[in-house]
Every structure is written in C-alpha cells, then in structure tokens.
Amino acid sequence: MRHGTTGRALAAVLALTATTLAGCAGPTGQASTDLVGVAMPTTTSDRWIADGDNVSAQLEALGHTVDLEYAENDVPTQVAQLRAMIKAGADVLIVAAIDGTKLKDVLAEAAAADIPVIAYDRLIRDSPDVDYYATFDNARVGVQQATTLLQGLGVLDGTGAPTGVAGPFAVELFAGSSDDNNATVFYDGAMSVLQPYLDSGVLVVPSGQTDFASIATQGWSGETAATRMTTLLPAYDGTGLRLDGILSPYDGISIALLKATASLGYGTAEQPWPVVTGQDAEVASIKSIIAGEQYATVYKDTRQLAEVTVSMVEAVLAGDEPETNDVTSYDNGVVIVPAYLLTSQVVTKNNYQQVLVDSGYYTQEDLA
Ligand code: BGC
C-alpha cells in the first residue's frame, strides 16, 4: 500500500492535473486519463520496490494515472486490490502475481470488463485472461546461477569451460516458491547445467535433497531457507566434508543462508564461506559480494522490464499488438501467453562496478 495512489481523490486530482496540462502529458501531446492498475507482490524485497517505482514513473511520464498496490505476499489482499482496480475502471492491469494459480476468478472479472492484463515478471497460470507477459529469460537465469556456482567452485573457468577439477564438492540446493512459475523455470535451467556434474560425482549433495519439491522455499522466505540449512549441516559432522557451495535462487535467501552458515562456523580463515549464488542484485547482496561473502548474483534491470511493460500498455491502449519475442515458451496451462523476454546478467566482484554503477543502476554511495 505504501506506494499506492492513496484513494480515488488523489487519482481524481492527478487526472484533473493531466487534463489541465493538456499537451504536456505525453509525447503525442494528448493528455491521458487512462488508469493503469499495477499489482506488485511485496515491499520486503528491494527489487519489487524498484519495479513498482520504475513502472509508475514511466507510466506517469506518459500522462497515465497509476494505482500501484503491494499485497505483502498475501494472496487474498492481491485479489482484493485487483478487484478494486477493476471496480475503479482500470484500463489495463499489470500484475506480478504472488501465487500464479490463484487469479483465475478475478481475471475473469477483468476480461468481462474488457480490461487487458499484462503478466509482469511472473507468469499467471490456469487463466485464459492473460494477454501478454513481460519478463526475463528465466531459464537462462537458472543457467547463469548454476554456472556461477561451478565457476566459484573452480569446476568451470571464467569463460564457462570445464577445468577438469575432479572434486567432489559438497553443495546444497535451494529453489524458490512453488506457487511462483518462475521458480521451476529457474530450477530446470540450473539443473540442466548441474546434472552432468552430479552424475559424474564432481558435485555431491550430502542431504540427498535435489528434487524441486524438497528444495522449494515457500514465499521465497530467507528465514524458511535458513531453518532448512541449519537442519542440513549437522549431517556433515564426521563425514570429512565441508559445505563448498549453495545454489541459492534469490538474494534475500542468499543473505539468510550466509548468516545461517556463519552461525555454523563458516566465514572464517579455517572454514571459508561456501560459494553462494543469488538473483536480483539487491543492495545487501552487492555489499556482501564486495566483502567477499556472497559469490555472485544475477542482475535483472528492472528499468528495462518497466520499459517493455509500459510499451505493451501503450500498444494495447492504442489498439495495437505489442512487440513480443517469444510466442511458444510460456504455456500457462490454458493458453500460450505471448512474451517479451529480456536478458539477465551475471554480477560478481569483478564486474559490479561496470554493470551496476557505470550503468547508473546504483550509485557508489548506495553500495558503501
Ligand atoms: C523473480 C525473481 C525474484 C523472486 C523473489 C521471482 O519471481 O523473478 O527476480 O528473486 O521472484 O522475489
């Protein structure tokens, strides 16, 4: 809620302002009073705050009125927010789902009111009422996470070529929330890289937990992941193995796992940090990477995702077909949703400056 356009009164003022300033609102010189509903999952992660801010700013710069709402990972709250947007006469809905399977009914109401729906970052499943999908190449994110795990361990070199190191390296695997379609796509991408090394014994998973159901983390919760970690590590006692690496799907989980391993004796000269992966290039993780703790993250430029989504909004409002670049991969169980996939980038201590600071995503002070 904290970023929401609080109440219709403010929205009315904004609409009035847009009308009064006719000619200043958009590149066409046409002031717009279109209402765009933006439903985001949570403010507990930097990335979703950046997403909401970027989408709103870009829409408002084009003269649209925005109702931005956060549901704090509570599905009924997100459904209620969408229902309120429909009732308020939204012209388009942008939705980053909490549980991609729970929006069927409310999206049927949107369809009945002729409101186009754009799935943002996360695929909305089991509904015919999803028009477009703006996201990153999620399978590639998983490939990048697994590749950085192997690079941190020295199994692959900087170019991604095998070094011939035999291991065995002990690793544990963590996945995202099973109600988020992205989580399985990240996992499948990661396993496509890791499986051959698990088969050959270069990697071992002492807990034995490698299937998605065993390693999923409900709600992408760092706390839940850390609790699971503390139940896994005592099994290493007396085996002669140390935890060499962790496949972590998201920076919030990575930071929690680093803390958990520290409480179990890691992060010292005798017992160095395990190689820990991540996603989202969140500030806490970049600081951790700079400090030599987290090994890598996968950066997804939320400014680009906002741009793609906003251009989809502009196209549907104009009655045009938005640009897409993948019309086959994202079958939501009912329809294949035409998607625009962006490209993510690996960030380590070696390139954070160039990728994140030189590009203006963060300032040096943000990371101090
Ligand atoms: C997003 C990731 C994010 C995760 C947890 C996923 O759907 O694609 O970027 O790390 O949710 O918020």
mmCIF file of C-alpha atoms and ligand atoms in Angstrom:
data_model
loop_
_atom_site.group_PDB
_atom_site.id
_atom_site.type_symbol
_atom_site.label_atom_id
_atom_site.label_comp_id
_atom_site.label_asym_id
_atom_site.label_seq_id
_atom_site.Cartn_x
_atom_site.Cartn_y
_atom_site.Cartn_z
ATOM 1 C CA MET A 1 0.000 0.000 0.000
ATOM 2 C CA ARG A 2 2.771 2.388 0.842
ATOM 3 C CA HIS A 3 3.363 3.240 -2.797
ATOM 4 C CA GLY A 4 -0.304 3.222 -3.726
ATOM 5 C CA THR A 5 -2.072 6.207 -5.111
ATOM 6 C CA THR A 6 -3.998 6.607 -1.920
ATOM 7 C CA GLY A 7 -7.644 6.775 -2.733
ATOM 8 C CA ARG A 8 -9.626 7.917 -5.662
ATOM 9 C CA ALA A 9 -9.494 11.548 -4.508
ATOM 10 C CA LEU A 10 -5.816 11.752 -5.314
ATOM 11 C CA ALA A 11 -6.354 9.872 -8.555
ATOM 12 C CA ALA A 12 -9.028 12.398 -9.474
ATOM 13 C CA VAL A 13 -6.648 15.262 -8.725
ATOM 14 C CA LEU A 14 -3.988 13.646 -10.882
ATOM 15 C CA ALA A 15 -6.466 13.116 -13.692
ATOM 16 C CA LEU A 16 -7.573 16.736 -13.411
ATOM 17 C CA THR A 17 -3.958 17.893 -13.434
ATOM 18 C CA ALA A 18 -3.332 15.807 -16.530
ATOM 19 C CA THR A 19 -6.343 17.387 -18.219
ATOM 20 C CA THR A 20 -5.366 20.881 -17.164
ATOM 21 C CA LEU A 21 -1.889 20.335 -18.506
ATOM 22 C CA ALA A 22 -3.214 19.009 -21.797
ATOM 23 C CA GLY A 23 -0.413 18.986 -24.287
ATOM 24 C CA CYS A 24 2.270 18.372 -21.679
ATOM 25 C CA ALA A 25 1.355 14.885 -20.664
ATOM 26 C CA GLY A 26 2.566 12.644 -23.410
ATOM 27 C CA PRO A 27 4.752 12.573 -26.496
ATOM 28 C CA THR A 28 1.681 12.827 -28.705
ATOM 29 C CA GLY A 29 0.620 15.986 -26.923
ATOM 30 C CA GLN A 30 -2.536 14.184 -25.839
ATOM 31 C CA ALA A 31 -3.252 14.240 -22.131
ATOM 32 C CA SER A 32 -4.424 10.877 -20.957
ATOM 33 C CA THR A 33 -6.685 9.968 -18.112
ATOM 34 C CA ASP A 34 -6.157 6.257 -18.539
ATOM 35 C CA LEU A 35 -5.985 4.411 -15.264
ATOM 36 C CA VAL A 36 -3.381 1.672 -15.062
ATOM 37 C CA GLY A 37 -3.590 -0.735 -12.130
ATOM 38 C CA VAL A 38 -0.220 -2.104 -11.033
ATOM 39 C CA ALA A 39 -0.314 -5.029 -8.588
ATOM 40 C CA MET A 40 3.052 -5.885 -7.020
ATOM 41 C CA PRO A 41 3.720 -8.748 -4.588
ATOM 42 C CA THR A 42 5.695 -7.323 -1.658
ATOM 43 C CA THR A 43 7.795 -4.469 -0.326
ATOM 44 C CA THR A 44 10.034 -6.894 1.592
ATOM 45 C CA SER A 45 12.437 -7.083 -1.357
ATOM 46 C CA ASP A 46 14.239 -4.142 -2.990
ATOM 47 C CA ARG A 47 13.577 -5.430 -6.439
ATOM 48 C CA TRP A 48 9.772 -5.171 -6.254
ATOM 49 C CA ILE A 49 10.030 -1.643 -4.851
ATOM 50 C CA ALA A 50 12.258 -0.714 -7.796
ATOM 51 C CA ASP A 51 9.826 -2.420 -10.197
ATOM 52 C CA GLY A 52 6.836 -0.511 -8.808
ATOM 53 C CA ASP A 53 8.698 2.795 -8.812
ATOM 54 C CA ASN A 54 10.023 2.338 -12.351
ATOM 55 C CA VAL A 55 6.694 1.246 -13.841
ATOM 56 C CA SER A 56 4.796 4.072 -12.127
ATOM 57 C CA ALA A 57 7.307 6.748 -13.052
ATOM 58 C CA GLN A 58 7.366 5.713 -16.699
ATOM 59 C CA LEU A 59 3.559 5.485 -16.922
ATOM 60 C CA GLU A 60 3.080 8.819 -15.194
ATOM 61 C CA ALA A 61 5.603 10.470 -17.503
ATOM 62 C CA LEU A 62 3.322 9.413 -20.361
ATOM 63 C CA GLY A 63 0.345 11.001 -18.653
ATOM 64 C CA HIS A 64 -1.320 7.884 -17.262
ATOM 65 C CA THR A 65 -2.833 7.704 -13.816
ATOM 66 C CA VAL A 66 -1.386 4.840 -11.802
ATOM 67 C CA ASP A 67 -2.791 2.841 -8.929
ATOM 68 C CA LEU A 68 0.221 0.959 -7.539
ATOM 69 C CA GLU A 69 -0.504 -1.560 -4.817
ATOM 70 C CA TYR A 70 1.626 -4.010 -2.848
ATOM 71 C CA ALA A 71 -0.014 -7.058 -1.248
ATOM 72 C CA GLU A 72 2.762 -8.136 1.138
ATOM 73 C CA ASN A 73 2.722 -11.683 -0.175
ATOM 74 C CA ASP A 74 -0.910 -12.224 0.841
ATOM 75 C CA VAL A 75 -2.991 -13.682 -1.996
ATOM 76 C CA PRO A 76 -6.465 -12.523 -0.769
ATOM 77 C CA THR A 77 -5.057 -8.988 -0.432
ATOM 78 C CA GLN A 78 -3.779 -9.075 -4.022
ATOM 79 C CA VAL A 79 -7.127 -10.385 -5.289
ATOM 80 C CA ALA A 80 -8.955 -7.618 -3.374
ATOM 81 C CA GLN A 81 -6.601 -4.985 -4.821
ATOM 82 C CA LEU A 82 -7.236 -6.222 -8.365
ATOM 83 C CA ARG A 83 -10.982 -6.268 -7.756
ATOM 84 C CA ALA A 84 -10.811 -2.642 -6.540
ATOM 85 C CA MET A 85 -8.840 -1.647 -9.671
ATOM 86 C CA ILE A 86 -11.463 -3.272 -11.902
ATOM 87 C CA LYS A 87 -14.232 -1.503 -9.993
ATOM 88 C CA ALA A 88 -12.409 1.820 -10.324
ATOM 89 C CA GLY A 89 -12.473 1.415 -14.106
ATOM 90 C CA ALA A 90 -8.855 0.492 -14.780
ATOM 91 C CA ASP A 91 -7.999 0.484 -18.485
ATOM 92 C CA VAL A 92 -5.131 -2.014 -18.169
ATOM 93 C CA LEU A 93 -3.843 -4.220 -15.363
ATOM 94 C CA ILE A 94 -0.169 -5.037 -14.781
ATOM 95 C CA VAL A 95 0.160 -7.958 -12.401
ATOM 96 C CA ALA A 96 3.175 -9.503 -10.672
ATOM 97 C CA ALA A 97 1.365 -12.431 -9.091
ATOM 98 C CA ILE A 98 2.058 -13.783 -5.623
ATOM 99 C CA ASP A 99 0.537 -17.163 -6.430
ATOM 100 C CA GLY A 100 0.269 -17.512 -10.187
ATOM 101 C CA THR A 101 -2.548 -20.046 -9.884
ATOM 102 C CA LYS A 102 -4.931 -18.034 -7.731
ATOM 103 C CA LEU A 103 -6.014 -15.181 -10.017
ATOM 104 C CA LYS A 104 -8.310 -17.034 -12.427
ATOM 105 C CA ASP A 105 -11.592 -15.710 -10.995
ATOM 106 C CA VAL A 106 -10.578 -12.084 -10.598
ATOM 107 C CA LEU A 107 -9.055 -12.050 -14.086
ATOM 108 C CA ALA A 108 -12.328 -13.416 -15.481
ATOM 109 C CA GLU A 109 -13.924 -10.298 -13.987
ATOM 110 C CA ALA A 110 -11.283 -8.154 -15.711
ATOM 111 C CA ALA A 111 -11.993 -9.897 -19.021
ATOM 112 C CA ALA A 112 -15.738 -9.356 -18.588
ATOM 113 C CA ALA A 113 -14.970 -5.633 -18.218
ATOM 114 C CA ASP A 114 -12.676 -5.751 -21.300
ATOM 115 C CA ILE A 115 -9.573 -4.890 -19.322
ATOM 116 C CA PRO A 116 -6.363 -6.248 -20.848
ATOM 117 C CA VAL A 117 -3.971 -7.958 -18.454
ATOM 118 C CA ILE A 118 -0.185 -7.957 -18.670
ATOM 119 C CA ALA A 119 1.629 -10.507 -16.507
ATOM 120 C CA TYR A 120 4.687 -8.818 -15.043
ATOM 121 C CA ASP A 121 7.828 -10.896 -14.432
ATOM 122 C CA ARG A 122 5.813 -13.927 -13.185
ATOM 123 C CA LEU A 123 3.537 -15.954 -15.437
ATOM 124 C CA ILE A 124 -0.121 -16.062 -14.362
ATOM 125 C CA ARG A 125 -1.254 -19.662 -14.704
ATOM 126 C CA ASP A 126 -4.513 -21.512 -15.399
ATOM 127 C CA SER A 127 -6.329 -18.475 -16.794
ATOM 128 C CA PRO A 128 -7.293 -17.633 -20.379
ATOM 129 C CA ASP A 129 -7.441 -13.953 -19.413
ATOM 130 C CA VAL A 130 -3.747 -13.085 -19.613
ATOM 131 C CA ASP A 131 -2.947 -11.096 -22.734
ATOM 132 C CA TYR A 132 0.825 -10.539 -22.623
ATOM 133 C CA TYR A 133 3.808 -11.391 -20.483
ATOM 134 C CA ALA A 134 6.859 -9.181 -19.874
ATOM 135 C CA THR A 135 9.749 -10.946 -18.192
ATOM 136 C CA PHE A 136 13.371 -12.053 -18.376
ATOM 137 C CA ASP A 137 14.594 -15.245 -19.961
ATOM 138 C CA ASN A 138 14.008 -17.188 -16.769
ATOM 139 C CA ALA A 139 15.567 -20.462 -17.951
ATOM 140 C CA ARG A 140 18.738 -18.531 -18.696
ATOM 141 C CA VAL A 141 18.673 -17.068 -15.159
ATOM 142 C CA GLY A 142 18.825 -20.624 -13.797
ATOM 143 C CA VAL A 143 21.659 -21.498 -16.184
ATOM 144 C CA GLN A 144 23.560 -18.401 -15.018
ATOM 145 C CA GLN A 145 23.042 -19.268 -11.342
ATOM 146 C CA ALA A 146 24.369 -22.808 -11.819
ATOM 147 C CA THR A 147 27.248 -21.589 -13.971
ATOM 148 C CA THR A 148 28.367 -19.122 -11.282
ATOM 149 C CA LEU A 149 28.184 -21.885 -8.668
ATOM 150 C CA LEU A 150 30.523 -24.024 -10.796
ATOM 151 C CA GLN A 151 32.804 -21.070 -11.530
ATOM 152 C CA GLY A 152 33.052 -20.194 -7.842
ATOM 153 C CA LEU A 153 34.000 -23.802 -7.118
ATOM 154 C CA GLY A 154 36.583 -23.769 -9.914
ATOM 155 C CA VAL A 155 34.819 -26.517 -11.901
ATOM 156 C CA LEU A 156 34.331 -24.079 -14.773
ATOM 157 C CA ASP A 157 36.693 -21.300 -15.710
ATOM 158 C CA GLY A 158 35.760 -17.675 -16.333
ATOM 159 C CA THR A 159 34.697 -18.449 -19.888
ATOM 160 C CA GLY A 160 32.470 -21.313 -18.761
ATOM 161 C CA ALA A 161 34.828 -24.057 -19.964
ATOM 162 C CA PRO A 162 35.389 -27.124 -17.717
ATOM 163 C CA THR A 163 38.701 -27.025 -15.855
ATOM 164 C CA GLY A 164 38.830 -30.780 -15.288
ATOM 165 C CA VAL A 165 38.834 -30.383 -11.494
ATOM 166 C CA ALA A 166 37.503 -33.638 -10.050
ATOM 167 C CA GLY A 167 36.022 -32.566 -6.726
ATOM 168 C CA PRO A 168 33.996 -33.901 -5.084
ATOM 169 C CA PHE A 169 32.433 -30.631 -3.951
ATOM 170 C CA ALA A 170 29.624 -30.775 -1.401
ATOM 171 C CA VAL A 171 26.753 -28.476 -2.317
ATOM 172 C CA GLU A 172 23.186 -27.910 -1.181
ATOM 173 C CA LEU A 173 20.400 -26.746 -3.457
ATOM 174 C CA PHE A 174 17.647 -24.224 -2.724
ATOM 175 C CA ALA A 175 14.779 -23.266 -5.024
ATOM 176 C CA GLY A 176 12.139 -20.546 -4.932
ATOM 177 C CA SER A 177 8.451 -20.682 -4.048
ATOM 178 C CA SER A 178 6.453 -23.464 -5.680
ATOM 179 C CA ASP A 179 3.471 -21.158 -6.300
ATOM 180 C CA ASP A 180 5.676 -18.899 -8.490
ATOM 181 C CA ASN A 181 6.020 -20.297 -12.013
ATOM 182 C CA ASN A 182 9.461 -18.715 -12.305
ATOM 183 C CA ALA A 183 10.826 -20.908 -9.511
ATOM 184 C CA THR A 184 10.533 -24.131 -11.523
ATOM 185 C CA VAL A 185 11.894 -22.456 -14.643
ATOM 186 C CA PHE A 186 14.970 -21.235 -12.697
ATOM 187 C CA TYR A 187 15.379 -24.717 -11.184
ATOM 188 C CA ASP A 188 15.109 -26.519 -14.531
ATOM 189 C CA GLY A 189 17.638 -24.117 -16.062
ATOM 190 C CA ALA A 190 20.047 -24.637 -13.161
ATOM 191 C CA MET A 191 19.691 -28.430 -13.173
ATOM 192 C CA SER A 192 20.405 -28.571 -16.898
ATOM 193 C CA VAL A 193 23.895 -27.327 -16.001
ATOM 194 C CA LEU A 194 24.400 -29.143 -12.670
ATOM 195 C CA GLN A 195 23.009 -32.602 -13.501
ATOM 196 C CA PRO A 196 26.025 -33.854 -15.501
ATOM 197 C CA TYR A 197 28.330 -32.888 -12.609
ATOM 198 C CA LEU A 198 26.025 -34.611 -10.096
ATOM 199 C CA ASP A 199 26.004 -37.702 -12.317
ATOM 200 C CA SER A 200 29.795 -37.767 -12.621
ATOM 201 C CA GLY A 201 30.343 -37.181 -8.881
ATOM 202 C CA VAL A 202 32.175 -33.861 -9.260
ATOM 203 C CA LEU A 203 29.296 -32.455 -7.195
ATOM 204 C CA VAL A 204 27.674 -34.283 -4.291
ATOM 205 C CA VAL A 205 24.599 -33.239 -2.311
ATOM 206 C CA PRO A 206 25.113 -34.752 1.149
ATOM 207 C CA SER A 207 21.497 -34.103 2.208
ATOM 208 C CA GLY A 208 20.314 -36.065 -0.824
ATOM 209 C CA GLN A 209 17.711 -33.336 -1.454
ATOM 210 C CA THR A 210 17.738 -32.411 -5.132
ATOM 211 C CA ASP A 211 14.154 -32.636 -6.400
ATOM 212 C CA PHE A 212 12.201 -29.389 -6.671
ATOM 213 C CA ALA A 213 9.607 -30.277 -4.025
ATOM 214 C CA SER A 214 12.301 -30.987 -1.390
ATOM 215 C CA ILE A 215 14.294 -27.822 -2.011
ATOM 216 C CA ALA A 216 11.495 -25.269 -2.722
ATOM 217 C CA THR A 217 11.215 -22.314 -0.331
ATOM 218 C CA GLN A 218 7.634 -21.178 0.319
ATOM 219 C CA GLY A 219 7.185 -17.427 -0.214
ATOM 220 C CA TRP A 220 10.880 -17.075 -1.155
ATOM 221 C CA SER A 221 11.423 -16.681 2.593
ATOM 222 C CA GLY A 222 15.027 -16.283 3.744
ATOM 223 C CA GLU A 223 14.030 -17.385 7.216
ATOM 224 C CA THR A 224 12.492 -20.627 5.928
ATOM 225 C CA ALA A 225 15.592 -21.342 3.846
ATOM 226 C CA ALA A 226 17.915 -20.635 6.791
ATOM 227 C CA THR A 227 15.947 -23.001 9.005
ATOM 228 C CA ARG A 228 16.275 -25.722 6.377
ATOM 229 C CA MET A 229 20.030 -25.041 6.114
ATOM 230 C CA THR A 230 20.556 -25.493 9.843
ATOM 231 C CA THR A 231 18.846 -28.895 9.651
ATOM 232 C CA LEU A 232 21.130 -29.999 6.789
ATOM 233 C CA LEU A 233 24.567 -29.060 8.081
ATOM 234 C CA PRO A 234 24.826 -31.263 11.183
ATOM 235 C CA ALA A 235 24.732 -34.233 8.768
ATOM 236 C CA TYR A 236 28.190 -33.150 7.567
ATOM 237 C CA ASP A 237 29.739 -33.707 11.001
ATOM 238 C CA GLY A 238 32.225 -36.541 10.952
ATOM 239 C CA THR A 239 31.966 -37.053 7.168
ATOM 240 C CA GLY A 240 35.105 -35.114 6.376
ATOM 241 C CA LEU A 241 33.006 -32.973 4.018
ATOM 242 C CA ARG A 242 32.543 -29.245 4.278
ATOM 243 C CA LEU A 243 29.813 -27.255 2.599
ATOM 244 C CA ASP A 244 31.520 -25.961 -0.536
ATOM 245 C CA GLY A 245 28.606 -24.282 -2.266
ATOM 246 C CA ILE A 246 24.934 -23.386 -2.251
ATOM 247 C CA LEU A 247 22.651 -22.891 -5.227
ATOM 248 C CA SER A 248 20.525 -20.013 -3.947
ATOM 249 C CA PRO A 249 17.722 -18.698 -6.159
ATOM 250 C CA TYR A 250 17.310 -15.166 -4.771
ATOM 251 C CA ASP A 251 19.458 -12.622 -2.913
ATOM 252 C CA GLY A 252 17.156 -12.428 0.134
ATOM 253 C CA ILE A 253 17.644 -16.178 0.548
ATOM 254 C CA SER A 254 21.398 -15.904 -0.129
ATOM 255 C CA ILE A 255 21.927 -13.390 2.667
ATOM 256 C CA ALA A 256 19.891 -15.508 5.104
ATOM 257 C CA LEU A 257 21.868 -18.623 4.127
ATOM 258 C CA LEU A 258 25.196 -16.850 4.603
ATOM 259 C CA LYS A 259 24.072 -15.879 8.129
ATOM 260 C CA ALA A 260 22.985 -19.445 8.819
ATOM 261 C CA THR A 261 26.318 -20.866 7.678
ATOM 262 C CA ALA A 262 28.164 -18.252 9.759
ATOM 263 C CA SER A 263 26.292 -19.470 12.820
ATOM 264 C CA LEU A 264 27.535 -22.951 11.943
ATOM 265 C CA GLY A 265 31.179 -21.861 11.782
ATOM 266 C CA TYR A 266 31.651 -20.752 8.166
ATOM 267 C CA GLY A 267 33.178 -17.463 7.052
ATOM 268 C CA THR A 268 36.500 -17.832 8.881
ATOM 269 C CA ALA A 269 40.091 -18.357 7.708
ATOM 270 C CA GLU A 270 39.923 -22.084 8.532
ATOM 271 C CA GLN A 271 36.383 -22.559 7.236
ATOM 272 C CA PRO A 272 35.834 -20.125 4.310
ATOM 273 C CA TRP A 273 32.421 -19.141 3.027
ATOM 274 C CA PRO A 274 30.683 -21.580 0.715
ATOM 275 C CA VAL A 275 30.185 -20.324 -2.854
ATOM 276 C CA VAL A 276 26.690 -18.780 -2.760
ATOM 277 C CA THR A 277 24.698 -17.697 -5.831
ATOM 278 C CA GLY A 278 21.757 -15.292 -5.997
ATOM 279 C CA GLN A 279 19.399 -13.189 -8.068
ATOM 280 C CA ASP A 280 18.253 -9.554 -8.328
ATOM 281 C CA ALA A 281 21.456 -7.672 -7.486
ATOM 282 C CA GLU A 282 19.917 -6.368 -4.265
ATOM 283 C CA VAL A 283 21.983 -3.812 -2.363
ATOM 284 C CA ALA A 284 22.653 -6.109 0.614
ATOM 285 C CA SER A 285 23.961 -8.789 -1.739
ATOM 286 C CA ILE A 286 26.179 -6.453 -3.738
ATOM 287 C CA LYS A 287 27.698 -5.252 -0.466
ATOM 288 C CA SER A 288 28.177 -8.890 0.522
ATOM 289 C CA ILE A 289 29.800 -9.645 -2.857
ATOM 290 C CA ILE A 290 32.152 -6.678 -2.438
ATOM 291 C CA ALA A 291 33.028 -8.000 1.049
ATOM 292 C CA GLY A 292 33.897 -11.421 -0.430
ATOM 293 C CA GLU A 293 30.945 -13.261 1.144
ATOM 294 C CA GLN A 294 28.220 -13.944 -1.471
ATOM 295 C CA TYR A 295 29.915 -15.080 -4.676
ATOM 296 C CA ALA A 296 27.567 -13.868 -7.416
ATOM 297 C CA THR A 297 24.102 -12.665 -8.280
ATOM 298 C CA VAL A 298 22.032 -12.397 -11.448
ATOM 299 C CA TYR A 299 21.110 -8.831 -12.313
ATOM 300 C CA LYS A 300 17.785 -8.087 -13.948
ATOM 301 C CA ASP A 301 17.485 -4.433 -14.941
ATOM 302 C CA THR A 302 14.030 -3.509 -13.655
ATOM 303 C CA ARG A 303 14.186 -0.279 -15.676
ATOM 304 C CA GLN A 304 14.184 -2.341 -18.874
ATOM 305 C CA LEU A 305 11.350 -4.543 -17.631
ATOM 306 C CA ALA A 306 9.324 -1.433 -16.844
ATOM 307 C CA GLU A 307 10.061 -0.060 -20.321
ATOM 308 C CA VAL A 308 8.888 -3.214 -22.062
ATOM 309 C CA THR A 309 5.754 -3.358 -19.925
ATOM 310 C CA VAL A 310 4.924 0.305 -20.442
ATOM 311 C CA SER A 311 5.331 -0.075 -24.196
ATOM 312 C CA MET A 312 2.911 -3.019 -24.018
ATOM 313 C CA VAL A 313 0.443 -0.772 -22.179
ATOM 314 C CA GLU A 314 0.803 1.934 -24.814
ATOM 315 C CA ALA A 315 0.215 -0.587 -27.599
ATOM 316 C CA VAL A 316 -2.891 -2.183 -26.084
ATOM 317 C CA LEU A 317 -4.391 1.227 -25.283
ATOM 318 C CA ALA A 318 -3.830 2.238 -28.898
ATOM 319 C CA GLY A 319 -5.441 -0.996 -30.068
ATOM 320 C CA ASP A 320 -2.109 -2.237 -31.467
ATOM 321 C CA GLU A 321 -0.285 -5.516 -30.999
ATOM 322 C CA PRO A 322 2.611 -5.151 -28.515
ATOM 323 C CA GLU A 323 6.043 -6.328 -29.575
ATOM 324 C CA THR A 324 6.859 -9.838 -28.322
ATOM 325 C CA ASN A 325 9.869 -12.070 -28.931
ATOM 326 C CA ASP A 326 8.686 -15.438 -27.615
ATOM 327 C CA VAL A 327 5.304 -16.869 -28.548
ATOM 328 C CA THR A 328 5.986 -20.510 -27.688
ATOM 329 C CA SER A 329 7.614 -20.917 -24.252
ATOM 330 C CA TYR A 330 5.028 -19.673 -21.794
ATOM 331 C CA ASP A 331 2.106 -22.066 -21.806
ATOM 332 C CA ASN A 332 0.105 -21.163 -18.716
ATOM 333 C CA GLY A 333 -1.905 -24.373 -18.773
ATOM 334 C CA VAL A 334 -4.738 -22.810 -20.770
ATOM 335 C CA VAL A 335 -3.128 -20.525 -23.338
ATOM 336 C CA ILE A 336 0.371 -19.778 -24.580
ATOM 337 C CA VAL A 337 0.983 -16.223 -23.446
ATOM 338 C CA PRO A 338 2.949 -14.090 -25.945
ATOM 339 C CA ALA A 339 6.000 -12.856 -24.100
ATOM 340 C CA TYR A 340 8.832 -10.394 -24.339
ATOM 341 C CA LEU A 341 11.954 -11.850 -22.716
ATOM 342 C CA LEU A 342 14.804 -9.647 -21.539
ATOM 343 C CA THR A 343 18.355 -10.769 -20.858
ATOM 344 C CA SER A 344 19.826 -11.008 -17.374
ATOM 345 C CA GLN A 345 23.485 -10.548 -16.487
ATOM 346 C CA VAL A 346 25.829 -12.245 -14.028
ATOM 347 C CA VAL A 347 27.389 -9.925 -11.429
ATOM 348 C CA THR A 348 30.475 -10.776 -9.370
ATOM 349 C CA LYS A 349 33.087 -8.778 -7.503
ATOM 350 C CA ASN A 350 34.931 -8.367 -10.818
ATOM 351 C CA ASN A 351 32.228 -6.580 -12.778
ATOM 352 C CA TYR A 352 29.742 -4.990 -10.322
ATOM 353 C CA GLN A 353 31.282 -1.572 -10.860
ATOM 354 C CA GLN A 354 30.876 -1.669 -14.604
ATOM 355 C CA VAL A 355 27.472 -3.412 -14.691
ATOM 356 C CA LEU A 356 25.706 -1.716 -11.786
ATOM 357 C CA VAL A 357 27.453 1.565 -11.072
ATOM 358 C CA ASP A 358 28.597 2.699 -14.511
ATOM 359 C CA SER A 359 25.097 1.913 -15.852
ATOM 360 C CA GLY A 360 23.549 4.176 -13.198
ATOM 361 C CA TYR A 361 21.526 1.372 -11.580
ATOM 362 C CA TYR A 362 23.231 2.087 -8.258
ATOM 363 C CA THR A 363 25.477 4.892 -7.093
ATOM 364 C CA GLN A 364 28.763 4.193 -5.343
ATOM 365 C CA GLU A 365 27.133 5.592 -2.153
ATOM 366 C CA ASP A 366 24.287 3.052 -2.390
ATOM 367 C CA LEU A 367 26.906 0.323 -2.084
ATOM 368 C CA ALA A 368 29.081 1.943 0.591
HETATM 369 C C1 BGC B 1 11.524 -13.105 -9.617
HETATM 370 C C2 BGC B 1 12.903 -13.000 -9.024
HETATM 371 C C3 BGC B 1 12.825 -12.814 -7.524
HETATM 372 C C4 BGC B 1 11.864 -13.785 -6.878
HETATM 373 C C5 BGC B 1 11.658 -13.476 -5.416
HETATM 374 C C6 BGC B 1 10.758 -14.177 -8.894
HETATM 375 O O1 BGC B 1 9.503 -14.329 -9.456
HETATM 376 O O2 BGC B 1 11.608 -13.376 -10.990
HETATM 377 O O3 BGC B 1 13.584 -11.930 -9.628
HETATM 378 O O4 BGC B 1 14.099 -13.045 -6.980
HETATM 379 O O5 BGC B 1 10.640 -13.790 -7.542
HETATM 380 O O6 BGC B 1 11.089 -12.222 -5.238
#
